[in-house]
PDB file of C-alpha atoms in Angstrom:
ATOM      1  CA  MET A   6       3.212  -7.249   3.587  1.00 95.00           C
ATOM      2  CA  LYS A   7       2.349  -6.458  -0.021  1.00 97.00           C
ATOM      3  CA  LEU A   8       3.865  -3.670  -2.111  1.00 98.00           C
ATOM      4  CA  ALA A   9       2.155  -0.986  -4.187  1.00 98.00           C
ATOM      5  CA  PHE A  10       2.887   2.422  -5.660  1.00 98.00           C
ATOM      6  CA  SER A  11       0.750   5.486  -6.195  1.00 98.00           C
ATOM      7  CA  THR A  12      -0.041   7.038  -9.560  1.00 98.00           C
ATOM      8  CA  LEU A  13       0.879  10.391  -7.991  1.00 98.00           C
ATOM      9  CA  GLY A  14       4.364   9.400  -9.132  1.00 98.00           C
ATOM     10  CA  VAL A  15       3.367   8.989 -12.793  1.00 98.00           C
ATOM     11  CA  PRO A  16       0.974  11.893 -13.425  1.00 98.00           C
ATOM     12  CA  GLY A  17      -1.543  11.277 -16.206  1.00 97.00           C
ATOM     13  CA  LEU A  18      -0.062   7.944 -17.258  1.00 98.00           C
ATOM     14  CA  PRO A  19      -2.627   5.631 -18.935  1.00 98.00           C
ATOM     15  CA  VAL A  20      -3.805   2.685 -16.845  1.00 98.00           C
ATOM     16  CA  ALA A  21      -2.260   0.141 -19.214  1.00 98.00           C
ATOM     17  CA  ASP A  22       1.176   1.740 -18.814  1.00 98.00           C
ATOM     18  CA  VAL A  23       0.808   1.955 -15.025  1.00 98.00           C
ATOM     19  CA  LEU A  24      -0.008  -1.742 -14.904  1.00 98.00           C
ATOM     20  CA  GLN A  25       2.938  -2.600 -17.113  1.00 98.00           C
ATOM     21  CA  LEU A  26       5.210  -0.856 -14.614  1.00 98.00           C
ATOM     22  CA  ALA A  27       3.640  -2.752 -11.718  1.00 98.00           C
ATOM     23  CA  VAL A  28       3.999  -6.130 -13.414  1.00 98.00           C
ATOM     24  CA  THR A  29       7.527  -5.461 -14.638  1.00 98.00           C
ATOM     25  CA  HIS A  30       8.821  -4.390 -11.236  1.00 98.00           C
ATOM     26  CA  GLY A  31       6.926  -6.809  -8.995  1.00 98.00           C
ATOM     27  CA  TYR A  32       4.371  -4.568  -7.308  1.00 98.00           C
ATOM     28  CA  HIS A  33       1.179  -6.295  -6.193  1.00 97.00           C
ATOM     29  CA  GLY A  34      -1.074  -3.241  -6.285  1.00 98.00           C
ATOM     30  CA  VAL A  35      -1.576   0.367  -7.349  1.00 98.00           C
ATOM     31  CA  GLU A  36      -3.065   3.295  -5.459  1.00 98.00           C
ATOM     32  CA  LEU A  37      -4.996   5.396  -7.972  1.00 98.00           C
ATOM     33  CA  ARG A  38      -4.936   9.157  -7.563  1.00 98.00           C
ATOM     34  CA  ALA A  39      -8.622   9.949  -8.065  1.00 98.00           C
ATOM     35  CA  HIS A  40      -8.370  13.417  -9.572  1.00 97.00           C
ATOM     36  CA  PRO A  41      -9.765  14.798 -12.865  1.00 97.00           C
ATOM     37  CA  GLU A  42      -6.185  15.159 -14.126  1.00 97.00           C
ATOM     38  CA  GLU A  43      -5.890  11.367 -14.046  1.00 98.00           C
ATOM     39  CA  PRO A  44      -7.458   8.604 -16.169  1.00 98.00           C
ATOM     40  CA  VAL A  45      -9.452   7.279 -13.188  1.00 98.00           C
ATOM     41  CA  HIS A  46     -11.677   9.632 -11.170  1.00 98.00           C
ATOM     42  CA  PRO A  47     -15.333   9.837 -10.079  1.00 98.00           C
ATOM     43  CA  GLY A  48     -16.349  11.462 -13.379  1.00 98.00           C
ATOM     44  CA  ILE A  49     -15.706   8.383 -15.534  1.00 98.00           C
ATOM     45  CA  ASP A  50     -18.761   6.414 -16.657  1.00 98.00           C
ATOM     46  CA  ALA A  51     -19.794   2.796 -16.066  1.00 98.00           C
ATOM     47  CA  SER A  52     -18.168   1.553 -19.270  1.00 98.00           C
ATOM     48  CA  GLN A  53     -14.855   3.216 -18.428  1.00 98.00           C
ATOM     49  CA  ARG A  54     -14.992   1.774 -14.926  1.00 98.00           C
ATOM     50  CA  ALA A  55     -15.560  -1.697 -16.322  1.00 98.00           C
ATOM     51  CA  ASP A  56     -12.562  -1.242 -18.613  1.00 98.00           C
ATOM     52  CA  VAL A  57     -10.332  -0.341 -15.650  1.00 98.00           C
ATOM     53  CA  VAL A  58     -11.496  -3.428 -13.752  1.00 98.00           C
ATOM     54  CA  ALA A  59     -10.776  -5.624 -16.765  1.00 98.00           C
ATOM     55  CA  GLU A  60      -7.277  -4.160 -17.233  1.00 98.00           C
ATOM     56  CA  PHE A  61      -6.337  -4.734 -13.593  1.00 98.00           C
ATOM     57  CA  LYS A  62      -7.724  -8.267 -13.661  1.00 98.00           C
ATOM     58  CA  ALA A  63      -5.815  -9.137 -16.834  1.00 98.00           C
ATOM     59  CA  ALA A  64      -2.596  -7.817 -15.316  1.00 98.00           C
ATOM     60  CA  GLY A  65      -3.080  -9.646 -12.016  1.00 98.00           C
ATOM     61  CA  VAL A  66      -2.656  -6.380 -10.095  1.00 98.00           C
ATOM     62  CA  GLU A  67      -4.955  -5.100  -7.348  1.00 98.00           C
ATOM     63  CA  VAL A  68      -6.487  -1.646  -6.990  1.00 98.00           C
ATOM     64  CA  LEU A  69      -5.224  -0.877  -3.503  1.00 98.00           C
ATOM     65  CA  GLY A  70      -7.289   2.242  -3.040  1.00 98.00           C
ATOM     66  CA  LEU A  71      -8.400   5.605  -4.330  1.00 98.00           C
ATOM     67  CA  ALA A  72      -6.475   8.644  -3.148  1.00 98.00           C
ATOM     68  CA  GLY A  73      -9.202  11.258  -2.943  1.00 98.00           C
ATOM     69  CA  TYR A  74      -9.193  14.868  -1.794  1.00 98.00           C
ATOM     70  CA  PRO A  75     -12.184  15.470   0.512  1.00 98.00           C
ATOM     71  CA  ARG A  76     -11.112  17.446   3.590  1.00 98.00           C
ATOM     72  CA  VAL A  77     -13.228  16.104   6.398  1.00 98.00           C
ATOM     73  CA  ALA A  78     -12.229  18.606   9.106  1.00 98.00           C
ATOM     74  CA  ALA A  79     -12.469  21.713   6.914  1.00 98.00           C
ATOM     75  CA  PRO A  80     -14.903  24.466   7.839  1.00 97.00           C
ATOM     76  CA  GLY A  81     -17.996  24.717   5.648  1.00 96.00           C
ATOM     77  CA  ASP A  82     -20.982  22.742   4.495  1.00 96.00           C
ATOM     78  CA  ASP A  83     -21.081  19.061   5.430  1.00 98.00           C
ATOM     79  CA  ASP A  84     -23.102  18.220   2.325  1.00 98.00           C
ATOM     80  CA  VAL A  85     -20.352  19.332  -0.062  1.00 97.00           C
ATOM     81  CA  VAL A  86     -17.697  17.200   1.633  1.00 98.00           C
ATOM     82  CA  LEU A  87     -20.004  14.218   2.033  1.00 98.00           C
ATOM     83  CA  ALA A  88     -20.968  14.341  -1.637  1.00 98.00           C
ATOM     84  CA  GLU A  89     -17.275  14.074  -2.578  1.00 98.00           C
ATOM     85  CA  ILE A  90     -16.828  11.106  -0.274  1.00 98.00           C
ATOM     86  CA  ARG A  91     -19.934   9.391  -1.606  1.00 98.00           C
ATOM     87  CA  GLU A  92     -18.660   9.684  -5.181  1.00 98.00           C
ATOM     88  CA  LEU A  93     -15.318   8.181  -4.179  1.00 98.00           C
ATOM     89  CA  LEU A  94     -16.966   5.327  -2.318  1.00 98.00           C
ATOM     90  CA  GLU A  95     -19.145   4.449  -5.296  1.00 98.00           C
ATOM     91  CA  LEU A  96     -16.157   4.535  -7.636  1.00 98.00           C
ATOM     92  CA  ALA A  97     -14.185   2.324  -5.244  1.00 98.00           C
ATOM     93  CA  ARG A  98     -17.057  -0.161  -5.112  1.00 98.00           C
ATOM     94  CA  ASP A  99     -17.202  -0.280  -8.905  1.00 98.00           C
ATOM     95  CA  LEU A 100     -13.445  -0.833  -9.174  1.00 98.00           C
ATOM     96  CA  GLY A 101     -13.222  -3.357  -6.340  1.00 98.00           C
ATOM     97  CA  ALA A 102     -10.971  -1.069  -4.296  1.00 98.00           C
ATOM     98  CA  PRO A 103     -11.088  -1.720  -0.534  1.00 98.00           C
ATOM     99  CA  PHE A 104     -10.063   1.801   0.547  1.00 98.00           C
ATOM    100  CA  VAL A 105     -10.578   5.485  -0.167  1.00 98.00           C
ATOM    101  CA  ARG A 106      -8.248   8.146   1.220  1.00 98.00           C
ATOM    102  CA  VAL A 107      -9.484  11.444   2.690  1.00 98.00           C
ATOM    103  CA  PHE A 108      -7.518  14.329   4.184  1.00 98.00           C
ATOM    104  CA  PRO A 109      -8.166  16.081   7.502  1.00 98.00           C
ATOM    105  CA  GLY A 110      -7.803  19.613   6.112  1.00 97.00           C
ATOM    106  CA  GLY A 111      -8.643  21.527   9.267  1.00 97.00           C
ATOM    107  CA  GLY A 112      -8.469  25.322   8.954  1.00 92.00           C
ATOM    108  CA  SER A 113      -5.525  27.234  10.419  1.00 89.00           C
ATOM    109  CA  ASP A 114      -7.862  29.462  12.449  1.00 93.00           C
ATOM    110  CA  GLN A 115     -10.199  26.636  13.406  1.00 94.00           C
ATOM    111  CA  PRO A 116     -10.185  25.476  17.054  1.00 96.00           C
ATOM    112  CA  VAL A 117      -8.788  21.956  17.369  1.00 97.00           C
ATOM    113  CA  GLU A 118     -11.904  20.679  19.118  1.00 97.00           C
ATOM    114  CA  GLU A 119     -14.115  22.024  16.326  1.00 97.00           C
ATOM    115  CA  ALA A 120     -11.951  20.431  13.622  1.00 98.00           C
ATOM    116  CA  ASP A 121     -11.997  17.087  15.436  1.00 98.00           C
ATOM    117  CA  ALA A 122     -15.754  17.158  15.918  1.00 98.00           C
ATOM    118  CA  THR A 123     -16.407  18.165  12.301  1.00 98.00           C
ATOM    119  CA  ALA A 124     -14.227  15.359  10.978  1.00 98.00           C
ATOM    120  CA  ALA A 125     -15.781  12.771  13.291  1.00 98.00           C
ATOM    121  CA  ARG A 126     -19.309  13.814  12.350  1.00 98.00           C
ATOM    122  CA  ARG A 127     -18.659  13.546   8.619  1.00 98.00           C
ATOM    123  CA  LEU A 128     -16.729  10.304   8.917  1.00 98.00           C
ATOM    124  CA  GLY A 129     -19.547   8.835  10.990  1.00 98.00           C
ATOM    125  CA  THR A 130     -21.916   9.369   8.071  1.00 98.00           C
ATOM    126  CA  ALA A 131     -19.340   8.097   5.570  1.00 98.00           C
ATOM    127  CA  ALA A 132     -18.847   4.975   7.675  1.00 98.00           C
ATOM    128  CA  GLU A 133     -22.453   3.892   7.152  1.00 98.00           C
ATOM    129  CA  TRP A 134     -22.120   4.360   3.399  1.00 98.00           C
ATOM    130  CA  GLY A 135     -18.841   2.474   3.431  1.00 98.00           C
ATOM    131  CA  ALA A 136     -20.466  -0.412   5.246  1.00 98.00           C
ATOM    132  CA  ASP A 137     -23.192  -0.618   2.597  1.00 98.00           C
ATOM    133  CA  LEU A 138     -20.702  -0.394  -0.291  1.00 98.00           C
ATOM    134  CA  GLY A 139     -17.966  -2.604   1.143  1.00 98.00           C
ATOM    135  CA  VAL A 140     -15.325   0.154   1.189  1.00 98.00           C
ATOM    136  CA  ARG A 141     -13.300   1.537   4.104  1.00 98.00           C
ATOM    137  CA  VAL A 142     -12.615   5.282   4.478  1.00 98.00           C
ATOM    138  CA  LEU A 143      -9.072   6.085   5.625  1.00 98.00           C
ATOM    139  CA  LEU A 144      -8.067   9.366   7.250  1.00 98.00           C
ATOM    140  CA  GLU A 145      -4.494  10.170   6.217  1.00 98.00           C
ATOM    141  CA  THR A 146      -1.975  11.510   8.708  1.00 98.00           C
ATOM    142  CA  HIS A 147      -1.608  14.857   6.958  1.00 98.00           C
ATOM    143  CA  ASP A 148      -1.875  18.658   7.306  1.00 97.00           C
ATOM    144  CA  SER A 149      -3.924  19.585  10.410  1.00 97.00           C
ATOM    145  CA  HIS A 150      -3.783  16.027  11.802  1.00 98.00           C
ATOM    146  CA  ARG A 151      -0.324  14.877  10.780  1.00 98.00           C
ATOM    147  CA  THR A 152       0.476  12.480  13.652  1.00 98.00           C
ATOM    148  CA  GLY A 153      -1.150   9.277  14.780  1.00 98.00           C
ATOM    149  CA  ALA A 154      -2.131  10.980  18.026  1.00 98.00           C
ATOM    150  CA  ASP A 155      -3.884  13.718  16.035  1.00 98.00           C
ATOM    151  CA  ALA A 156      -5.780  11.215  13.903  1.00 98.00           C
ATOM    152  CA  LEU A 157      -6.778   9.191  16.960  1.00 98.00           C
ATOM    153  CA  ARG A 158      -8.689  12.178  18.353  1.00 98.00           C
ATOM    154  CA  VAL A 159     -11.025  11.771  15.357  1.00 98.00           C
ATOM    155  CA  LEU A 160     -11.024   8.005  14.858  1.00 98.00           C
ATOM    156  CA  GLY A 161     -11.784   7.178  18.487  1.00 97.00           C
ATOM    157  CA  PRO A 162     -15.067   9.136  18.614  1.00 97.00           C
ATOM    158  CA  VAL A 163     -16.153   7.749  15.222  1.00 97.00           C
ATOM    159  CA  GLY A 164     -15.736   4.221  16.544  1.00 94.00           C
ATOM    160  CA  HIS A 165     -16.724   2.435  13.338  1.00 97.00           C
ATOM    161  CA  ARG A 166     -14.757  -0.337  11.627  1.00 96.00           C
ATOM    162  CA  GLN A 167     -15.362   1.190   8.179  1.00 98.00           C
ATOM    163  CA  VAL A 168     -13.301   4.249   9.126  1.00 98.00           C
ATOM    164  CA  GLY A 169      -9.577   3.832   9.663  1.00 98.00           C
ATOM    165  CA  ALA A 170      -6.198   5.444   9.185  1.00 98.00           C
ATOM    166  CA  LEU A 171      -3.684   5.812   6.378  1.00 98.00           C
ATOM    167  CA  TRP A 172      -0.204   6.279   7.833  1.00 98.00           C
ATOM    168  CA  ASP A 173       1.914   8.683   5.760  1.00 98.00           C
ATOM    169  CA  VAL A 174       5.353   8.146   7.274  1.00 98.00           C
ATOM    170  CA  MET A 175       6.648  11.558   6.217  1.00 98.00           C
ATOM    171  CA  HIS A 176       3.970  13.531   8.013  1.00 98.00           C
ATOM    172  CA  THR A 177       4.227  11.657  11.306  1.00 98.00           C
ATOM    173  CA  TRP A 178       8.012  12.148  11.187  1.00 98.00           C
ATOM    174  CA  LEU A 179       7.598  15.854  10.455  1.00 98.00           C
ATOM    175  CA  GLY A 180       5.192  15.982  13.395  1.00 98.00           C
ATOM    176  CA  GLY A 181       7.883  14.618  15.714  1.00 98.00           C
ATOM    177  CA  GLU A 182       6.221  11.249  16.310  1.00 98.00           C
ATOM    178  CA  GLN A 183       8.258   8.049  16.541  1.00 98.00           C
ATOM    179  CA  PRO A 184       7.125   5.030  14.469  1.00 98.00           C
ATOM    180  CA  SER A 185       6.436   3.063  17.644  1.00 98.00           C
ATOM    181  CA  GLU A 186       4.169   5.868  18.866  1.00 98.00           C
ATOM    182  CA  THR A 187       2.302   5.987  15.546  1.00 98.00           C
ATOM    183  CA  VAL A 188       1.674   2.256  15.512  1.00 98.00           C
ATOM    184  CA  ALA A 189       0.546   2.339  19.138  1.00 97.00           C
ATOM    185  CA  ALA A 190      -1.989   5.055  18.270  1.00 97.00           C
ATOM    186  CA  LEU A 191      -3.193   3.748  14.919  1.00 97.00           C
ATOM    187  CA  GLY A 192      -2.690  -0.009  15.180  1.00 93.00           C
ATOM    188  CA  PRO A 193      -6.368  -0.994  15.467  1.00 93.00           C
ATOM    189  CA  TYR A 194      -7.330   1.492  12.744  1.00 97.00           C
ATOM    190  CA  LEU A 195      -4.507   1.034  10.237  1.00 98.00           C
ATOM    191  CA  GLY A 196      -5.612   0.461   6.644  1.00 98.00           C
ATOM    192  CA  TYR A 197      -2.289   0.796   4.864  1.00 98.00           C
ATOM    193  CA  VAL A 198       0.997   2.694   4.981  1.00 98.00           C
ATOM    194  CA  GLN A 199       2.408   5.239   2.535  1.00 98.00           C
ATOM    195  CA  VAL A 200       6.210   5.094   2.394  1.00 98.00           C
ATOM    196  CA  LYS A 201       8.488   7.662   0.777  1.00 98.00           C
ATOM    197  CA  ASP A 202      11.820   9.390   1.322  1.00 98.00           C
ATOM    198  CA  ILE A 203      13.026  12.991   1.444  1.00 98.00           C
ATOM    199  CA  ALA A 204      16.301  14.864   1.987  1.00 96.00           C
ATOM    200  CA  SER A 205      15.260  16.794   5.110  1.00 97.00           C
ATOM    201  CA  ALA A 206      12.392  18.503   6.894  1.00 97.00           C
ATOM    202  CA  ASP A 207      13.177  21.601   4.839  1.00 97.00           C
ATOM    203  CA  ASP A 208      13.476  19.794   1.500  1.00 97.00           C
ATOM    204  CA  THR A 209      10.630  17.364   0.875  1.00 97.00           C
ATOM    205  CA  THR A 210      11.477  16.735  -2.779  1.00 97.00           C
ATOM    206  CA  PRO A 211      10.891  12.994  -3.286  1.00 98.00           C
ATOM    207  CA  LEU A 212      13.940  10.743  -3.377  1.00 98.00           C
ATOM    208  CA  ALA A 213      14.554   7.089  -4.084  1.00 98.00           C
ATOM    209  CA  LEU A 214      13.622   4.900  -1.124  1.00 98.00           C
ATOM    210  CA  GLY A 215      16.544   4.681   1.266  1.00 97.00           C
ATOM    211  CA  ALA A 216      18.252   7.783  -0.096  1.00 98.00           C
ATOM    212  CA  GLY A 217      16.838  10.197   2.470  1.00 98.00           C
ATOM    213  CA  VAL A 218      16.200  10.711   6.160  1.00 98.00           C
ATOM    214  CA  LEU A 219      12.850   9.030   6.823  1.00 98.00           C
ATOM    215  CA  PRO A 220      12.997   6.076   9.265  1.00 98.00           C
ATOM    216  CA  LEU A 221      11.667   3.480   6.827  1.00 98.00           C
ATOM    217  CA  ALA A 222      13.559   0.572   8.376  1.00 98.00           C
ATOM    218  CA  GLU A 223      12.176   1.415  11.810  1.00 98.00           C
ATOM    219  CA  CYS A 224       8.647   1.760  10.420  1.00 98.00           C
ATOM    220  CA  VAL A 225       8.784  -1.662   8.783  1.00 98.00           C
ATOM    221  CA  GLU A 226      10.386  -3.224  11.853  1.00 97.00           C
ATOM    222  CA  VAL A 227       7.682  -1.878  14.171  1.00 97.00           C
ATOM    223  CA  LEU A 228       4.916  -3.060  11.843  1.00 97.00           C
ATOM    224  CA  SER A 229       6.506  -6.505  11.620  1.00 97.00           C
ATOM    225  CA  ARG A 230       6.872  -6.699  15.395  1.00 96.00           C
ATOM    226  CA  HIS A 231       3.132  -6.029  15.687  1.00 95.00           C
ATOM    227  CA  GLU A 232       2.499  -8.780  13.077  1.00 95.00           C
ATOM    228  CA  TRP A 233       0.818  -6.307  10.757  1.00 95.00           C
ATOM    229  CA  ASP A 234       0.522  -7.746   7.244  1.00 94.00           C
ATOM    230  CA  GLY A 235      -1.092  -4.999   5.163  1.00 97.00           C
ATOM    231  CA  TRP A 236       0.148  -2.860   2.277  1.00 98.00           C
ATOM    232  CA  LEU A 237       3.193  -0.641   1.913  1.00 98.00           C
ATOM    233  CA  CYS A 238       2.478   1.902  -0.835  1.00 98.00           C
ATOM    234  CA  TRP A 239       5.228   4.096  -2.270  1.00 98.00           C
ATOM    235  CA  GLU A 240       3.805   7.586  -2.668  1.00 98.00           C
ATOM    236  CA  TYR A 241       6.357   9.390  -4.816  1.00 98.00           C
ATOM    237  CA  GLU A 242       5.133  12.978  -5.150  1.00 98.00           C
ATOM    238  CA  LYS A 243       6.282  13.614  -8.719  1.00 97.00           C
ATOM    239  CA  ARG A 244       3.098  15.587  -9.489  1.00 97.00           C
ATOM    240  CA  TRP A 245       4.153  18.303  -7.039  1.00 97.00           C
ATOM    241  CA  TYR A 246       7.902  18.214  -7.794  1.00 97.00           C
ATOM    242  CA  GLU A 247       8.506  18.326 -11.528  1.00 93.00           C
ATOM    243  CA  ALA A 248      12.288  18.366 -11.094  1.00 95.00           C
ATOM    244  CA  ALA A 249      12.263  15.037  -9.237  1.00 97.00           C
ATOM    245  CA  ALA A 250      13.660  12.010 -11.058  1.00 98.00           C
ATOM    246  CA  PRO A 251      11.073  10.029 -13.056  1.00 98.00           C
ATOM    247  CA  LEU A 252       9.500   7.309 -10.928  1.00 98.00           C
ATOM    248  CA  PRO A 253       9.632   4.481 -13.518  1.00 98.00           C
ATOM    249  CA  GLU A 254      13.423   4.391 -13.409  1.00 97.00           C
ATOM    250  CA  LEU A 255      13.327   4.085  -9.589  1.00 98.00           C
ATOM    251  CA  LEU A 256      10.642   1.412  -9.198  1.00 98.00           C
ATOM    252  CA  ALA A 257      12.904  -1.638  -9.418  1.00 98.00           C
ATOM    253  CA  ALA A 258      15.346  -0.397  -6.778  1.00 98.00           C
ATOM    254  CA  GLY A 259      12.436   0.793  -4.620  1.00 98.00           C
ATOM    255  CA  HIS A 260      10.865  -2.662  -4.687  1.00 98.00           C
ATOM    256  CA  ASP A 261      14.174  -4.262  -3.787  1.00 98.00           C
ATOM    257  CA  HIS A 262      14.761  -1.812  -0.940  1.00 98.00           C
ATOM    258  CA  LEU A 263      11.374  -2.538   0.605  1.00 98.00           C
ATOM    259  CA  ALA A 264      11.911  -6.274   0.142  1.00 97.00           C
ATOM    260  CA  ARG A 265      15.232  -6.015   2.028  1.00 97.00           C
ATOM    261  CA  LEU A 266      13.593  -4.103   4.860  1.00 97.00           C
ATOM    262  CA  LEU A 267      10.869  -6.738   5.102  1.00 97.00           C
ATOM    263  CA  ASN A 268      13.429  -9.545   5.082  1.00 96.00           C
ATOM    264  CA  ASP A 269      15.569  -7.829   7.733  1.00 95.00           C
ATOM    265  CA  SER A 270      12.563  -7.295   9.989  1.00 93.00           C
ATOM    266  CA  ALA A 271      11.298 -10.871   9.703  1.00 83.00           C
TER     267      ALA A 271
END
């Protein structure tokens, strides 16, 4: 498995500085938060996109994916959501990123069957675009569909190889799902895995990897047992928790912790 971290942990940091952190601490890739607050988002022009590609190439670091914010199960107009996805897919193509992340985002008053059908319909359209552009759309285990079983209700009906799953280990744990259950549900669909750590279900402030309660060792062990060899991406949610420790000072120990888990599971 290869290791990456998300720029959610270093809000607004210039690409050159992000890459310096990756190179210094041994990370193979970076997940770019694709939001207007960040240096890389769908609003940047062709020249800026080319500059990002050149910086990553010079550093020898991969763009793992774009963490976007379309909510595919949300009530409302399909065209609005699909336009967001299309922009992300085109940016990913230009940057050479293999994945884009979308959220479920089903409404609290929305019937489950309606949310599932809405998400599957939109992802079915996005899948065809992804096939043309060489990019895979990943539905994150999050909010209205936080477990692997929840995500499977959408991914199964879509039935297209360009649509898969992004396993956020915190949300499946909060949903009461065991790592073995998540992998059983998402195995054929799994694009990559977001790892993190927190103090408890009631305190989700990000912590250093291994300092909290999330079953990271079990997650890695189950993935290894299934001979899965994709990416582990540390999503440290500094953007949402200003009081959390700065990510740069944690990256070295985080890399070493993940390396130990991989070694122990081999």
